[in-house]
Amino acid sequence: MTPATAATDYEVVVGLEVHAQLTTRSKMFCRCDSGYSGAPPNTHVCPVCLGMPGVLPVINARAVELVMMTGLALNCQIPERAKFDRKNYPYPDLMKGYQISQYDMPLCQNGWVDVENDGQTRRIRVNRVHLEEDTARLLHHADPSGETYSLLDVNRAGMPLMEIVTEPDARSPGEALAYLTKLRQVLRYLGVSDANMEEGNFRCEPNLSLRPRGSSDLGSKVEIKNLNSFRAALRGMEFEVARQTKVLDSGGRVVQETRGWRDETGETVSQRSKEFAHDYRYFPEPDLPPLAVTPAYVADLRARLPELPDAKRERFLVDYAVSPYEAHLLTESRAKADYFETALKTFDPAPPELARTRAKLVTNWLLGDLSKLLNASGQDIMEARVGPGQLAALIGLVQEGKVSATAAKEVLGVMFETGREPLDIVGERGLGRIEDGDAVLGAVRAVLAANSKAVADYRSGKAEAIKFLFGQVMKETRGRAGAPQIQQLLETELAKHD
Ligand code: ZN
Ligand code: MN
């Protein structure tokens, strides 16, 4: 028997590099329309982004602004001087043979983001946020004989691309994913990027290494590429943890390299050995002036930042007395948070107690029934045909007792399909509350007469039989009678002995 060796306990170390396309109207250094998505190949191009000799780039001021806004939102410093550099490398998707990027003087540096994972908060330091241009796209094909060839689409070349690089501060794939989720949320709140991984305008490349727990040295890191969804990112990182653990446990060394994720097989494969900065022979871009950033410019940008997710969540907790989980869901996107607050604003001012009840009701309807309808139809809140004012109107009808909560669900369903006003639907479908007490009593008596078995069960001590009868009355009245009223009438009638 071989003696059992204690497996080394490793600590996972992850750094993250994200490239996000910016939502400018034109490209980074030319006037080409950035809206090339879905356009035929090579239709959004000009001599500048085609990399023709003799052309001169011009800096897109809006792109600089969007990157700096991001930097401020990520708690970065904005240096007073920044410059662009040439990053030289020989890939066929790079039109000029170099990429205009930023090397030692980026637009933003030294920031941080706090992320929560498994109930723990960790601060992930942001090393830098810089601005560069995107590359063209290569499309690999095979002809019928099996001969492979590649096509080049230059539409994407020269798109403004923001690169956000963290320090190796995440300590698990889950924590790295929490960072990516938070970053995407912030970029969307700012409106600086669509930040959609599946569409390729938010690309992440985690670098991951292991080290014996307690050690402060960094192990050889592996960079993971070709991740096109959050799920793939998580799987890719988890695969690397397992692979590197195996290599180290068997006495091997992890090679510093770039590995590509293969979604079909669920594994990473070696692509090439990792480049080092000196391989790129960076030098200052001679065709662009360095940027001088004034404190007034930065102050103006800071003043224009929208309320960010963390601040909004904290404010919702205080202003609306919602639970932490509800606050988290309500502020998931800026659109949802805005919907919530707009709905509340359409009510008349109310004393604090009533206002809190309303906030609770809007929260329940928005996160409950409306979210269910949105999920089922695959729509985003921005596409919903039920506007915040209409949802508020429906809730008002319930509060005033004009519609029961049950009937209101049916009304919401119709509103969702048609975009019509709740009051019209209530009138047309006869869903208003039954005001007449005798009518409810009549329904209760009819149900009791038709369900003698349940009545007998109840009277012989099976108390839960009343739930069935309650349901039958609800059905009979189409949810138009109040639940407490039905319950009370049922109890009174059942207490009477024949
Ligand atoms: Zn162009
Ligand atoms: Mn880059």
XYZ file of C-alpha atoms and ligand atoms in Angstrom:
500
model
C 0.000 0.000 0.000
C 1.350 3.425 -0.903
C 1.186 6.052 1.789
C -1.373 8.763 1.160
C 0.254 12.089 0.373
C -1.496 15.183 1.628
C -2.602 17.159 -1.430
C -1.298 20.736 -1.408
C -3.948 23.339 -0.692
C -3.742 25.898 -3.493
C -4.950 29.463 -3.612
C -6.454 30.644 -6.880
C -5.253 34.007 -8.199
C -7.160 35.691 -11.017
C -6.537 38.947 -12.847
C -8.978 40.181 -15.459
C -8.617 42.012 -18.713
C -11.793 43.254 -20.333
C -12.172 44.868 -23.740
C -15.441 46.763 -24.168
C -16.560 48.520 -27.351
C -17.739 52.054 -26.700
C -21.114 53.469 -27.738
C -19.770 56.316 -29.852
C -21.468 57.183 -33.145
C -18.273 57.105 -35.173
C -15.085 55.057 -35.018
C -12.014 55.889 -32.941
C -9.830 57.738 -35.460
C -12.077 58.298 -38.494
C -15.632 59.373 -39.301
C -16.940 55.920 -40.243
C -20.329 55.061 -38.763
C -19.856 52.731 -35.798
C -23.253 51.076 -36.372
C -21.920 48.276 -38.551
C -23.716 45.459 -36.729
C -25.605 43.447 -39.335
C -24.128 45.465 -42.233
C -22.522 43.645 -45.201
C -18.757 43.097 -44.774
C -16.410 45.978 -45.597
C -19.112 48.630 -45.969
C -18.171 50.748 -42.939
C -14.630 51.519 -43.975
C -12.455 54.412 -45.163
C -8.745 54.898 -45.934
C -8.023 55.567 -42.228
C -9.533 52.386 -40.773
C -8.330 50.376 -43.779
C -4.812 51.409 -42.776
C -3.881 53.027 -46.096
C -0.466 54.737 -46.206
C -0.381 58.493 -45.724
C -3.640 58.930 -43.827
C -3.847 60.640 -40.442
C -5.921 59.583 -37.435
C -8.052 62.082 -35.472
C -8.975 61.348 -31.830
C -12.669 60.780 -31.117
C -13.312 63.129 -28.169
C -16.453 61.301 -27.113
C -14.490 58.049 -26.750
C -12.003 59.776 -24.436
C -14.927 61.113 -22.406
C -16.582 57.688 -22.085
C -13.351 56.044 -20.930
C -12.763 58.738 -18.325
C -16.333 58.431 -17.058
C -15.687 54.710 -16.659
C -12.433 55.422 -14.850
C -14.188 57.757 -12.433
C -16.940 55.196 -11.811
C -14.205 52.638 -11.045
C -12.558 55.000 -8.543
C -9.545 55.640 -10.783
C -7.195 58.593 -10.867
C -7.224 60.609 -14.086
C -3.634 61.704 -14.801
C -3.136 65.189 -16.224
C -1.234 63.834 -19.215
C -2.035 60.854 -21.403
C -0.737 59.659 -24.745
C -1.295 57.065 -27.420
C 1.294 54.490 -28.437
C 1.831 52.055 -31.262
C 1.642 48.399 -30.311
C 3.303 46.411 -33.070
C 2.314 42.888 -33.873
C 1.903 40.931 -37.070
C -1.645 39.547 -37.093
C -3.615 39.542 -40.335
C -6.614 41.233 -38.654
C -4.523 44.284 -37.868
C -4.736 46.612 -40.855
C -1.655 48.758 -40.201
C 0.576 46.093 -38.675
C 0.227 47.990 -35.398
C -2.603 48.942 -33.084
C -2.981 52.441 -31.695
C -3.224 51.819 -27.957
C -1.886 53.299 -24.734
C 1.210 51.999 -23.015
C 2.711 53.905 -20.095
C 0.348 56.898 -19.924
C -3.214 55.574 -19.933
C -6.292 57.758 -19.475
C -7.141 56.254 -16.052
C -5.230 54.326 -13.389
C -5.262 52.976 -9.820
C -8.948 52.367 -9.216
C -10.927 49.666 -7.452
C -14.241 47.827 -7.419
C -15.808 46.081 -4.427
C -17.468 42.805 -5.352
C -19.589 40.476 -3.314
C -19.404 36.737 -3.640
C -20.624 34.065 -1.227
C -21.472 36.748 1.317
C -17.911 38.122 1.261
C -16.799 41.474 -0.079
C -13.440 41.786 -1.798
C -11.812 44.860 -3.247
C -10.473 44.245 -6.745
C -7.917 46.876 -7.685
C -8.134 48.296 -11.190
C -4.663 48.820 -12.590
C -5.738 50.909 -15.593
C -8.427 51.817 -18.080
C -7.099 52.768 -21.477
C -8.334 53.483 -24.963
C -7.375 51.723 -28.171
C -8.812 50.631 -31.501
C -10.464 47.326 -32.344
C -9.145 44.977 -35.032
C -10.826 43.645 -38.168
C -12.544 40.272 -38.104
C -11.260 37.107 -39.751
C -13.824 34.546 -40.872
C -12.462 31.062 -41.352
C -14.109 28.808 -43.912
C -13.544 25.584 -45.819
C -14.476 25.035 -49.466
C -16.249 21.824 -50.574
C -12.935 20.056 -51.175
C -11.930 20.786 -47.586
C -9.422 23.494 -48.502
C -9.494 26.170 -45.800
C -9.461 29.892 -46.437
C -10.087 33.075 -44.484
C -12.096 36.181 -45.276
C -11.490 39.609 -43.815
C -14.250 41.982 -42.646
C -12.830 45.409 -41.809
C -16.070 46.928 -40.446
C -14.947 46.374 -36.862
C -11.443 47.762 -37.411
C -10.921 51.124 -35.750
C -13.906 50.825 -33.395
C -13.145 52.520 -30.076
C -12.199 49.873 -27.571
C -11.735 50.396 -23.858
C -9.416 48.036 -22.004
C -9.928 47.590 -18.266
C -7.183 45.686 -16.445
C -7.307 44.552 -12.828
C -4.583 43.514 -10.444
C -4.531 39.753 -9.668
C -6.924 40.224 -6.751
C -9.780 37.768 -7.357
C -9.350 34.561 -5.368
C -11.782 32.230 -7.093
C -13.573 31.838 -10.425
C -16.789 32.879 -8.644
C -15.212 36.079 -7.414
C -13.855 36.837 -10.880
C -17.334 36.314 -12.292
C -18.806 38.639 -9.643
C -16.339 41.302 -10.807
C -17.308 40.812 -14.455
C -21.004 41.024 -13.579
C -20.478 44.201 -11.585
C -18.319 45.742 -14.289
C -20.935 45.015 -16.948
C -23.607 46.563 -14.726
C -21.545 49.730 -14.200
C -20.765 50.088 -17.920
C -24.465 49.757 -18.721
C -25.472 52.236 -16.010
C -23.004 54.695 -17.521
C -24.261 53.911 -21.024
C -20.647 53.727 -22.246
C -20.957 50.227 -23.743
C -23.682 47.717 -24.581
C -21.412 45.290 -22.728
C -22.877 42.200 -24.326
C -20.514 39.239 -24.293
C -22.533 37.170 -26.755
C -22.397 40.038 -29.277
C -18.673 40.434 -28.758
C -18.709 44.015 -27.506
C -17.594 42.893 -24.022
C -14.709 40.425 -24.149
C -12.917 39.121 -21.128
C -9.604 37.390 -20.782
C -8.949 36.136 -17.273
C -5.418 35.161 -16.304
C -5.303 32.505 -13.675
C -2.585 30.930 -11.584
C -2.310 28.803 -8.470
C 0.048 29.066 -5.522
C 0.363 27.140 -2.272
C -1.997 28.734 0.244
C -0.093 31.152 2.464
C 2.467 31.974 -0.219
C 2.656 35.525 -1.557
C 4.544 34.630 -4.744
C 2.628 34.510 -7.992
C 2.570 31.254 -9.946
C 2.865 31.010 -13.736
C -0.312 32.434 -15.149
C -2.405 31.203 -18.016
C -4.496 33.608 -20.017
C -7.854 32.263 -21.207
C -9.238 33.510 -24.518
C -12.283 32.834 -26.724
C -14.813 33.235 -23.925
C -18.097 34.393 -25.382
C -20.458 34.178 -22.453
C -20.357 34.562 -18.676
C -21.045 30.864 -18.416
C -18.071 30.070 -20.640
C -15.896 32.391 -18.531
C -16.818 30.558 -15.351
C -16.377 27.122 -16.914
C -13.057 28.125 -18.476
C -11.677 29.349 -15.161
C -12.917 26.270 -13.302
C -11.324 24.034 -15.898
C -7.993 25.845 -15.477
C -8.103 25.471 -11.684
C -8.575 21.730 -12.088
C -5.966 21.411 -14.847
C -3.293 23.413 -13.057
C -3.963 21.595 -9.771
C -3.323 18.307 -11.549
C -0.119 19.579 -13.162
C 1.241 20.856 -9.850
C 0.132 17.821 -7.843
C 1.994 15.555 -10.202
C 5.171 17.575 -9.689
C 4.969 19.415 -13.021
C 5.240 23.124 -13.819
C 2.515 25.285 -15.301
C 3.682 26.862 -18.543
C 2.940 30.570 -18.939
C 0.836 30.648 -22.071
C -2.423 31.637 -23.726
C -5.074 28.956 -23.879
C -8.296 29.060 -25.877
C -11.618 27.871 -24.469
C -13.437 25.197 -26.476
C -17.074 25.332 -25.503
C -17.975 22.052 -27.221
C -15.431 19.972 -25.333
C -15.420 22.076 -22.169
C -11.649 22.480 -22.036
C -8.878 24.957 -22.747
C -6.192 24.203 -25.331
C -2.765 25.720 -25.731
C -2.693 28.491 -28.352
C 0.687 30.160 -28.113
C 3.210 31.181 -25.541
C 2.350 34.459 -23.909
C 3.895 37.635 -25.327
C 5.683 40.083 -23.091
C 5.408 43.841 -23.377
C 8.816 44.108 -25.096
C 7.582 41.866 -27.913
C 5.270 44.679 -28.994
C 8.005 47.305 -29.399
C 5.728 50.063 -28.135
C 6.598 53.625 -29.089
C 4.660 56.911 -28.884
C 2.179 57.377 -31.732
C 3.764 60.159 -33.794
C 0.521 61.079 -35.577
C -1.417 61.972 -32.418
C -0.732 64.729 -29.891
C -0.481 63.805 -26.208
C -3.595 64.734 -24.219
C -3.606 67.382 -21.505
C -6.448 66.820 -19.071
C -7.573 69.781 -16.987
C -9.048 69.384 -13.481
C -12.091 71.366 -14.670
C -12.748 68.839 -17.441
C -12.555 65.961 -14.953
C -14.765 67.794 -12.447
C -17.367 68.341 -15.163
C -17.334 64.640 -16.087
C -17.635 63.647 -12.453
C -20.641 65.924 -12.020
C -22.304 64.273 -15.020
C -21.922 60.705 -13.722
C -25.278 59.054 -13.094
C -26.093 57.489 -9.749
C -24.215 54.172 -9.751
C -25.582 50.745 -8.721
C -24.110 50.640 -5.194
C -25.310 54.135 -4.315
C -28.737 53.494 -5.796
C -29.112 50.256 -3.873
C -28.206 51.946 -0.589
C -30.650 54.762 -1.288
C -33.486 52.354 -2.135
C -32.948 50.596 1.202
C -33.399 53.874 3.048
C -35.991 55.652 0.878
C -38.337 52.764 0.222
C -37.635 50.396 3.130
C -37.292 47.451 0.742
C -35.276 44.370 1.727
C -31.595 44.110 0.691
C -32.533 41.409 -1.809
C -35.334 43.530 -3.293
C -33.000 46.537 -3.483
C -30.493 44.358 -5.315
C -33.100 43.209 -7.847
C -34.668 46.652 -8.316
C -31.304 48.234 -9.120
C -30.023 45.407 -11.324
C -30.413 47.692 -14.319
C -30.887 51.413 -14.477
C -34.012 50.886 -16.588
C -35.654 48.749 -13.930
C -34.772 51.196 -11.139
C -36.113 54.089 -13.211
C -39.316 52.171 -13.932
C -39.806 51.584 -10.215
C -39.273 55.224 -9.257
C -41.391 56.576 -12.118
C -44.266 54.323 -11.074
C -44.047 55.649 -7.514
C -43.919 59.252 -8.665
C -47.236 58.977 -10.528
C -49.069 58.496 -7.217
C -50.226 61.573 -5.329
C -48.005 62.533 -2.419
C -48.869 60.437 0.598
C -47.957 60.311 4.299
C -44.842 58.155 4.909
C -46.809 55.137 6.062
C -48.922 54.963 2.903
C -45.938 55.783 0.703
C -44.109 52.772 2.170
C -47.081 50.509 1.482
C -47.111 51.731 -2.103
C -43.370 51.114 -2.500
C -43.963 47.593 -1.208
C -46.819 47.036 -3.653
C -44.909 48.394 -6.662
C -41.922 46.215 -5.649
C -44.110 43.114 -5.445
C -45.834 43.716 -8.767
C -42.651 44.692 -10.572
C -40.488 41.841 -9.253
C -43.385 39.372 -9.219
C -46.096 39.303 -11.857
C -44.591 41.803 -14.295
C -41.166 40.119 -14.192
C -42.804 36.745 -14.816
C -44.560 38.113 -17.904
C -41.334 39.719 -19.124
C -39.324 36.526 -18.620
C -41.932 34.392 -20.345
C -41.923 36.659 -23.397
C -38.175 37.274 -23.369
C -38.666 41.023 -23.159
C -36.649 43.632 -21.356
C -38.399 46.109 -19.064
C -37.735 48.839 -21.624
C -39.797 46.955 -24.197
C -42.774 46.357 -21.898
C -46.075 47.673 -23.194
C -47.153 48.298 -19.621
C -45.651 51.657 -18.694
C -44.774 52.559 -15.094
C -47.787 54.930 -14.921
C -50.123 52.147 -16.008
C -48.764 49.718 -13.437
C -49.240 52.419 -10.794
C -52.835 52.966 -11.980
C -53.578 49.260 -11.607
C -52.075 49.195 -8.124
C -54.181 52.254 -7.274
C -57.341 50.372 -8.274
C -56.380 47.498 -5.968
C -55.606 49.877 -3.111
C -58.924 51.665 -3.509
C -60.669 48.320 -3.398
C -62.086 48.677 -6.920
C -60.365 45.515 -8.150
C -59.361 42.465 -6.113
C -55.712 41.405 -6.185
C -56.695 38.231 -8.062
C -58.634 40.088 -10.758
C -55.776 42.585 -11.037
C -53.444 39.785 -12.170
C -55.803 39.055 -15.055
C -55.967 42.771 -15.882
C -52.152 42.987 -15.902
C -52.008 40.077 -18.335
C -54.254 41.968 -20.762
C -52.336 45.212 -20.242
C -49.119 43.347 -21.003
C -50.534 42.004 -24.283
C -52.299 45.154 -25.450
C -50.754 48.142 -23.691
C -54.266 49.344 -22.785
C -55.338 51.225 -19.659
C -56.301 49.105 -16.627
C -59.619 50.875 -15.985
C -60.815 50.195 -19.555
C -59.980 46.504 -19.228
C -61.736 46.243 -15.857
C -64.906 47.824 -17.315
C -64.887 45.803 -20.501
C -64.312 42.447 -18.833
C -66.542 43.085 -15.832
C -63.640 42.543 -13.454
C -64.616 45.253 -10.956
C -65.026 44.142 -7.384
C -68.460 42.830 -6.414
C -69.677 45.576 -4.109
C -72.934 43.810 -3.308
C -72.512 41.696 -0.150
C -75.582 39.630 -1.022
C -74.056 38.599 -4.332
C -70.969 37.215 -2.536
C -73.185 35.462 -0.004
C -75.185 33.960 -2.878
C -71.956 32.601 -4.408
C -70.854 31.153 -1.051
C -74.176 29.402 -0.548
C -74.173 28.018 -4.099
C -70.673 26.577 -3.574
C -71.638 24.998 -0.241
C -74.751 23.446 -1.798
C -72.756 21.982 -4.689
C -69.937 20.550 -2.554
C -71.624 18.612 0.216
C -68.649 16.267 0.669
C -66.209 19.090 1.447
C -68.798 20.655 3.740
C -69.238 17.360 5.604
C -65.434 16.947 5.833
C -65.077 20.405 7.332
C -67.843 19.842 9.835
C -66.316 16.527 10.881
C -63.097 18.325 11.809
C -61.033 18.439 8.579
C -60.304 22.154 8.835
C -58.345 22.330 5.585
C -61.463 21.501 3.586
C -62.310 25.190 3.818
C -59.390 25.967 1.488
C -61.018 23.991 -1.291
C -64.344 25.738 -0.742
C -62.588 29.119 -0.691
C -61.027 28.321 -4.047
C -64.415 27.373 -5.469
C -65.942 30.703 -4.374
C -62.990 32.552 -5.905
C -63.639 30.706 -9.152
C -67.387 31.367 -8.951
C -66.801 35.106 -8.444
C -63.869 35.204 -10.903
C -61.666 36.678 -8.225
C -63.852 39.748 -7.977
C -64.774 39.348 -4.294
C -62.405 40.228 -1.463
C -60.594 37.280 0.147
C -61.312 38.324 3.763
C -64.990 38.733 2.927
C -65.228 35.262 1.366
C -63.370 33.693 4.267
C -65.634 35.345 6.809
C -68.845 34.392 4.979
C -67.643 30.798 4.566
C -66.885 30.465 8.260
C -70.274 31.920 9.259
C -72.203 29.731 6.841
C -70.303 26.557 7.759
C -70.894 27.211 11.463
C -74.664 27.090 10.851
C -76.004 23.566 11.284
C -78.830 22.481 9.099
Zn -12.990 54.561 -41.249
Mn -5.964 45.534 -25.770
